[in-house]
CSV table of C-alpha atoms in Angstrom, one decimal:
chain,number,residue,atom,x,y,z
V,22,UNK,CA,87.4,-33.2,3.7
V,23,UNK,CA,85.8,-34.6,0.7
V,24,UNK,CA,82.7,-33.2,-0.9
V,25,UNK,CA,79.4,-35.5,0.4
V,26,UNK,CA,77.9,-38.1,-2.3
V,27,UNK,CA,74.3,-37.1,-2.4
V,28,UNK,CA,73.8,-40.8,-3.7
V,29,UNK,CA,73.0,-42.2,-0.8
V,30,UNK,CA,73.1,-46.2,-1.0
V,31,UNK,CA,71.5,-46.2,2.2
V,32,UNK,CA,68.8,-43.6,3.3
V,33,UNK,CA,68.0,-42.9,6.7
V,34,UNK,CA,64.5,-43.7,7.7
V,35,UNK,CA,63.8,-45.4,4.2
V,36,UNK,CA,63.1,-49.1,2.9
V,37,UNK,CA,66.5,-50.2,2.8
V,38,UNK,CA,67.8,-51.9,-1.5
V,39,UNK,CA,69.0,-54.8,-0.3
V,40,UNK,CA,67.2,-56.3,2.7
V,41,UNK,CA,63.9,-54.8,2.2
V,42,UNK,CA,63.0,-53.5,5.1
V,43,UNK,CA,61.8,-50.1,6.8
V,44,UNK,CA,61.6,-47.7,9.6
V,45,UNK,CA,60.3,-49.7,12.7
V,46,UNK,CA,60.6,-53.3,11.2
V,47,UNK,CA,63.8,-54.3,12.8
V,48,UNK,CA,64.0,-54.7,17.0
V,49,UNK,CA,67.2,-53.5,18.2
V,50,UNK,CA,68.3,-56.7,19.3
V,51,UNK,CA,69.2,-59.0,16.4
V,52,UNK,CA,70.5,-62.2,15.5
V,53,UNK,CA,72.5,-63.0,12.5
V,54,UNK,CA,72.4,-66.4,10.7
V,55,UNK,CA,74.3,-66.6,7.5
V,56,UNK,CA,72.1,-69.6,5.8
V,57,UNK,CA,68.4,-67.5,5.0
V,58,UNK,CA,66.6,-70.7,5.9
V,59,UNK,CA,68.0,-70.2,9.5
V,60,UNK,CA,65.6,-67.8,10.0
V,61,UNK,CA,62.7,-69.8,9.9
V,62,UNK,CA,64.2,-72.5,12.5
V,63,UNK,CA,65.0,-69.1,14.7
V,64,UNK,CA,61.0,-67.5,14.3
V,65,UNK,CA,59.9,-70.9,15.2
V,66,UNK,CA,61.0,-71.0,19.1
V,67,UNK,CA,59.2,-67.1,18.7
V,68,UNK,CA,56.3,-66.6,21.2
V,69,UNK,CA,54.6,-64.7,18.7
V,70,UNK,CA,55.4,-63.8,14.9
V,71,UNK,CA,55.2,-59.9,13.9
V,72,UNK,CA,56.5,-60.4,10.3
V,73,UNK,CA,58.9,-62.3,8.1
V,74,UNK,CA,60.0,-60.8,5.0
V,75,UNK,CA,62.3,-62.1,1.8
V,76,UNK,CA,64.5,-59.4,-0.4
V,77,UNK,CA,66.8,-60.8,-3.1
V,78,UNK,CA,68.2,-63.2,-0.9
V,79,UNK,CA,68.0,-62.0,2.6
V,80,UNK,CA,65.3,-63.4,4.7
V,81,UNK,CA,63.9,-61.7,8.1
V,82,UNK,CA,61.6,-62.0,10.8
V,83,UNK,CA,60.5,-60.0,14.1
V,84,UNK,CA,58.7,-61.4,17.0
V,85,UNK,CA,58.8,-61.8,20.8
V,86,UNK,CA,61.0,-64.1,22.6
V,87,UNK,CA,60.6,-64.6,26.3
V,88,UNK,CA,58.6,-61.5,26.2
V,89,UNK,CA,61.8,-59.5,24.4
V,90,UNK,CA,61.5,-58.7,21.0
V,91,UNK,CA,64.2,-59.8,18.4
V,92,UNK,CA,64.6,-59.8,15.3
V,93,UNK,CA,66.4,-62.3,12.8
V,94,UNK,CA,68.1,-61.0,9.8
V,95,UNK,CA,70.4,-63.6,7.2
V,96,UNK,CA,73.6,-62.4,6.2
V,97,UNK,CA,74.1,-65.0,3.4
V,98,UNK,CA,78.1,-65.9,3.4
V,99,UNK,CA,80.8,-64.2,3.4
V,100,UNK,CA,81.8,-60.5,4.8
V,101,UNK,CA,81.1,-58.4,1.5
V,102,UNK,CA,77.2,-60.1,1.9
V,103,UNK,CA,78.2,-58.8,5.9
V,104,UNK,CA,78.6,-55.4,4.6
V,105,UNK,CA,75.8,-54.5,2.8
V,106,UNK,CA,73.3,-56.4,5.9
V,107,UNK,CA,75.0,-54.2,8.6
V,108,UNK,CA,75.0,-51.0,6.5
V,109,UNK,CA,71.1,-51.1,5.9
V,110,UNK,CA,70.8,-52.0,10.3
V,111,UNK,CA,72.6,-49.5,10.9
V,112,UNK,CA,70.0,-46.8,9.1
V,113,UNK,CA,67.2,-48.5,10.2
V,114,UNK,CA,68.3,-49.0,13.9
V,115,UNK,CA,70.7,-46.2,16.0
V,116,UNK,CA,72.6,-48.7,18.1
V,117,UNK,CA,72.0,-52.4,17.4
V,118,UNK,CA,72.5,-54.9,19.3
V,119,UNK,CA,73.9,-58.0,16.8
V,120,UNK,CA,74.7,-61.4,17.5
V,121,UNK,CA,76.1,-63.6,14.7
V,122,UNK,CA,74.9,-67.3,14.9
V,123,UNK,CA,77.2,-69.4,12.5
V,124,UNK,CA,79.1,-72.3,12.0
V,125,UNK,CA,82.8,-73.2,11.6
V,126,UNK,CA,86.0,-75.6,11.4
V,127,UNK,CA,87.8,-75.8,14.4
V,128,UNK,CA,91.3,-76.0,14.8
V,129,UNK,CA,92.7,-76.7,18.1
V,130,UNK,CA,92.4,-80.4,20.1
V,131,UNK,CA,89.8,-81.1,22.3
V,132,UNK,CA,87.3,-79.0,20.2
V,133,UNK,CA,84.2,-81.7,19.3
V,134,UNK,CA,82.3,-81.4,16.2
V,135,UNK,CA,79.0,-79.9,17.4
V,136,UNK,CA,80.8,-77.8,20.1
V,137,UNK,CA,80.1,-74.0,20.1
V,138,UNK,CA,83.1,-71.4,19.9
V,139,UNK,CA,82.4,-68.0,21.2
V,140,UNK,CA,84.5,-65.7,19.6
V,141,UNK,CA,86.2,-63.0,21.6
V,142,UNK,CA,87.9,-61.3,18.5
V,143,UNK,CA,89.0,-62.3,15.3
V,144,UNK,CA,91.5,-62.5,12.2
V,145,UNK,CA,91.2,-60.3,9.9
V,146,UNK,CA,92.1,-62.6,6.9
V,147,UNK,CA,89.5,-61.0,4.8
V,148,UNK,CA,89.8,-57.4,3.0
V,149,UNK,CA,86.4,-56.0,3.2
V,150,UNK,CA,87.3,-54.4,6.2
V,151,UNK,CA,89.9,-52.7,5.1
V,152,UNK,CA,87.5,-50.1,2.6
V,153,UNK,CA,86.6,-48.9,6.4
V,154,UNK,CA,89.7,-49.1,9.0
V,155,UNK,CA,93.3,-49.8,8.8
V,156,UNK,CA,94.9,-53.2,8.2
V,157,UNK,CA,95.7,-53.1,12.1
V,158,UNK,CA,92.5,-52.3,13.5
V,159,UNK,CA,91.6,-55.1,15.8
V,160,UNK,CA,88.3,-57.0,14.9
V,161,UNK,CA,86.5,-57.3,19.0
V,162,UNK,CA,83.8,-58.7,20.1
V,163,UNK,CA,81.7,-56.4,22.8
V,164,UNK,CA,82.2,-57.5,26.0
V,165,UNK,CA,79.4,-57.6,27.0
V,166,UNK,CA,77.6,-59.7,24.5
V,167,UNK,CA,81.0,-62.7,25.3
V,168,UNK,CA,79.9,-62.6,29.1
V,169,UNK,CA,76.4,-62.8,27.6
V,170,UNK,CA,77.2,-65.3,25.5
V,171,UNK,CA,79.5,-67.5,28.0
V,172,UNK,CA,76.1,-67.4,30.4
V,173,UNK,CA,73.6,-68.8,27.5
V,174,UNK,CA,75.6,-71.7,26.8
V,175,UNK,CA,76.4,-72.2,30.5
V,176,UNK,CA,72.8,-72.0,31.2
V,177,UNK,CA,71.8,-74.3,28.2
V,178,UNK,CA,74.9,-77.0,29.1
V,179,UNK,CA,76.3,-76.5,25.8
V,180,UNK,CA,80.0,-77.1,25.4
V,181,UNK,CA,81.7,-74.1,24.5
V,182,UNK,CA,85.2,-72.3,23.8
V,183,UNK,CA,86.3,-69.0,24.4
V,184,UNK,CA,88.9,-67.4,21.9
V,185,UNK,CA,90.0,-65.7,18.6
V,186,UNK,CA,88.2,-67.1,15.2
V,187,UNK,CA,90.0,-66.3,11.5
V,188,UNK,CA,87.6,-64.5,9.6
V,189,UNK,CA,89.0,-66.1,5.8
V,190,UNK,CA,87.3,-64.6,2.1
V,191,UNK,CA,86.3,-68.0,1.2
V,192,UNK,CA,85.9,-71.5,1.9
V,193,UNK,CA,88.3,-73.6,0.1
V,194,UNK,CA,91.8,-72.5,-0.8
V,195,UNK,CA,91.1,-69.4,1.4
V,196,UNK,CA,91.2,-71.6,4.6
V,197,UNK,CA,93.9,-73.6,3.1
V,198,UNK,CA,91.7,-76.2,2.0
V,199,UNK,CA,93.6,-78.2,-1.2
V,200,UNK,CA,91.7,-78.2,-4.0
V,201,UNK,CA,93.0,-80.7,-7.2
V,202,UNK,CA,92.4,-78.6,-10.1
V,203,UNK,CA,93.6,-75.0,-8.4
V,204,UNK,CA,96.9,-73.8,-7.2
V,205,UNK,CA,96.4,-72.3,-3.5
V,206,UNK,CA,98.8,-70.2,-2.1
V,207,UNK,CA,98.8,-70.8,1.6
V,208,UNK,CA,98.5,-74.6,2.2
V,209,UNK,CA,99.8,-74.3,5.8
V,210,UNK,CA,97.3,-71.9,7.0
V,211,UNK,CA,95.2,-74.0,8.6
V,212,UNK,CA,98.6,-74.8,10.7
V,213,UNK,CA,99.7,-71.7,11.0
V,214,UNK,CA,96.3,-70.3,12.8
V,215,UNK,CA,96.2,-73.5,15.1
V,216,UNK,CA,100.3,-73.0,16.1
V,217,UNK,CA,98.8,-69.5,17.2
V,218,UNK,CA,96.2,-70.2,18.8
V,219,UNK,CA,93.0,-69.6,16.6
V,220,UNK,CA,90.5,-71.8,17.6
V,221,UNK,CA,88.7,-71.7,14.5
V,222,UNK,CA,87.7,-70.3,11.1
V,223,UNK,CA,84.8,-69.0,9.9
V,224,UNK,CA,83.9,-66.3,6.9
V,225,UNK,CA,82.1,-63.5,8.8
V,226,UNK,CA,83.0,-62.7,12.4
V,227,UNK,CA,85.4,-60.2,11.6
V,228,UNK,CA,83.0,-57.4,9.7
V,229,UNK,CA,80.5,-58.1,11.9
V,230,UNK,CA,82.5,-56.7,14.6
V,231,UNK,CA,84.3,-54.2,12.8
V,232,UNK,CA,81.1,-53.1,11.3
V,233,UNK,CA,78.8,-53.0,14.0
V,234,UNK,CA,81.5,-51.5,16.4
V,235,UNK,CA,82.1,-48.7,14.1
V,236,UNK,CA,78.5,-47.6,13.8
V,237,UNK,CA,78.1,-47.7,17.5
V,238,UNK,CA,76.4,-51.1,17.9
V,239,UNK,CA,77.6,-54.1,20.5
V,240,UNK,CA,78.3,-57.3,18.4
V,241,UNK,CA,79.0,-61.0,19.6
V,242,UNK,CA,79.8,-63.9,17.3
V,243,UNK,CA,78.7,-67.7,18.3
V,244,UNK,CA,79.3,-70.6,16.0
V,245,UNK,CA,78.8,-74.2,15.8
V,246,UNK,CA,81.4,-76.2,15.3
V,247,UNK,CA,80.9,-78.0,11.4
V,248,UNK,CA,84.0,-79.3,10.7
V,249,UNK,CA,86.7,-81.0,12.5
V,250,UNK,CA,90.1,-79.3,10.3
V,251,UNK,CA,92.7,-81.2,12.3
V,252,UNK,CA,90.6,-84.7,11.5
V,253,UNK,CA,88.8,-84.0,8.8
V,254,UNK,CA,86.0,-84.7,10.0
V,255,UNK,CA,82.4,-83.2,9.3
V,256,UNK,CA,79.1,-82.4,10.5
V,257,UNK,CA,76.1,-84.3,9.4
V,258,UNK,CA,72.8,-86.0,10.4
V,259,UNK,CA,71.6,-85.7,14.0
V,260,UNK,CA,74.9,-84.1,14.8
V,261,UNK,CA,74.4,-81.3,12.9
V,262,UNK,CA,70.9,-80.1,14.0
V,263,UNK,CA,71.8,-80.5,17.2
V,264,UNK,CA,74.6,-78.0,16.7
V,265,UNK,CA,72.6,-75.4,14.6
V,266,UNK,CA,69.9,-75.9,17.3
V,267,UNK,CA,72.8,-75.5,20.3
V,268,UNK,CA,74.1,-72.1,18.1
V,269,UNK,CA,70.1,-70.7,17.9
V,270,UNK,CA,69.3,-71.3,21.3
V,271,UNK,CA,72.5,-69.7,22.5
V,272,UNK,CA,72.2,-66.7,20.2
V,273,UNK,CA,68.7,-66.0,21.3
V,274,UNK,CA,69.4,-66.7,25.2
V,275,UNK,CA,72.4,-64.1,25.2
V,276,UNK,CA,70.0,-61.2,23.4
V,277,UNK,CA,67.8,-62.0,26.2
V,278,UNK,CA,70.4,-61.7,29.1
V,279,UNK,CA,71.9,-58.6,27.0
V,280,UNK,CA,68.7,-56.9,27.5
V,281,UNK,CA,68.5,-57.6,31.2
V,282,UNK,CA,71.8,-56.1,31.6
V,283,UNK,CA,70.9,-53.1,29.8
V,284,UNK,CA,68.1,-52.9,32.0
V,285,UNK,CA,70.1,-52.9,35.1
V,286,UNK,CA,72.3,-50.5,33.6
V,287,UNK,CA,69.6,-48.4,32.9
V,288,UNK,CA,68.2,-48.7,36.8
V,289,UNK,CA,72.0,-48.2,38.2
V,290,UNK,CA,72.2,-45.3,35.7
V,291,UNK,CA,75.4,-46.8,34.4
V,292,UNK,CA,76.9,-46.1,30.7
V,293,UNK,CA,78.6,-49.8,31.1
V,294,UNK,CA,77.5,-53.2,32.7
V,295,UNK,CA,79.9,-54.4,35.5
V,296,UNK,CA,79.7,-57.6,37.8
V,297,UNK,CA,78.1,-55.8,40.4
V,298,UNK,CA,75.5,-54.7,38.7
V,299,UNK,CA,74.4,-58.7,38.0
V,300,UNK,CA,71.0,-59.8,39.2
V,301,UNK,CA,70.0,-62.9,37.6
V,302,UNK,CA,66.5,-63.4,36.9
């Protein structure tokens, strides 16, 4: 075994370097927008406000929802800014709950700018990852946090999918997006991922769930659908609050229901939720 660094880049029960925050500041429930000014548009549908706070360029807030409290903590984009956010919850908060509220280009027909996807697992097309686990090591979504999920959008009558997301290191060649003054090296990606299936890409999913799972936390991923890759298409206007609103209210409504089941896990004395256990309230 190797020797232990005694530099700590993240001390337990300390203010954390890169999001600022300490001991008791962060609820174990949490959402995750990439874009820092998401968290405001999340704190305003709070019922109360207990703090909002701004490091470098991660913005958070905690307050109560419904009577649960949540907090709201911006990744910025990308899965090495993913890293570094999930790292720091993870010494602030034993088991975290962490939903991911995004958005993404979808890939498959019959998906509708402004749709959500709900991401069961994903691609690991990125390498940060791989400093942690194996290049095999599947990147899964809790299942618990999909049914909760699947049950916010119902509930809200948003449209949704259900499926695997590519997790890609960037936006433009990295997706397979041609760019006129750069080579890329995969032009057919974007074709590849659809001929198998993928519903969609996105730049974070995968360490979030990797991450998160490795540290003992539950973690779902819900995005809005941005960009339409088999049209071209994109997001804009009305369209595209409406969908960052639809992705919010989702995230926020499956932290609520998450806690309800852990609730009636709790009552049933049960280590995992199970249809029977349901009791809708």
């Amino acid at each position: 075994m190797p020797n232990e660094d005694v530099r700590v880049a993240v001390p337990i029960g300390e203010r954390q370097y890169h999001i600022g925050l300490g001991p008791g500041e962060l609820s174990d429930y949490i959402l995750l927008p990439g874009d820092q000014d998401r968290v405001e548009r999340v704190t305003a549908r709070f019922d109360s406000v207990e703090r909002t706070h701004r490091h470098r360029e991660f913005a958070s807030a905690t307050g109560t929802y419904k009577g649960l409290r949540i907090s709201c903590v911006s990744t910025g984009i990308g899965t090495d800014n993913v890293e570094i956010v999930i790292a720091e919850i993870l010494a602030l908060v034993e088991r975290p709950t962490v939903i991911r509220i995004g958005s993404c280009g979808a890939l498959q027909p019959g998906m509708e700018l402004g749709d959500l996807v709900i991401s069961t697992g994903s691609v690991r097309l990125e390498t940060t990852t791989n400093w942690f686990v194996h290049e095999g090591y599947p990147a899964v979504a809790h299942y618990e946090a999909v049914l909760a999920l699947v049950e916010a959008a119902e509930g809200l009558g948003h449209p949704h999918h259900v499926g695997i997301t590519a997790t890609a290191p960037g936006f433009y060649g990295a997706q397979g997006r041609t760019i006129p003054q750069l080579p890329i090296r995969y032009p057919d990606l974007a074709y590849e991922m659809t001929r198998q299936g993928i519903l969609n890409f996105e730049m974070e999913a995968s360490a979030v769930f990797v991450l998160a799972g490795l540290g003992g936390g539950r973690a779902g991923v819900v995005c809005a659908v941005y960009a339409n890759r088999r049209t071209g298409a994109f997001v804009e206007g009305e369209i595209k609050n409406q969908a960052e609103a639809a992705a919010i209210d989702t995230g926020l409504e499956s932290l609520r229901i998450l806690a309800q089941l852990d609730r009636q896990k709790s009552m049933a004395g049960a280590a995992r939720w199970r249809p029977s256990l349901w009791t809708p309230s």
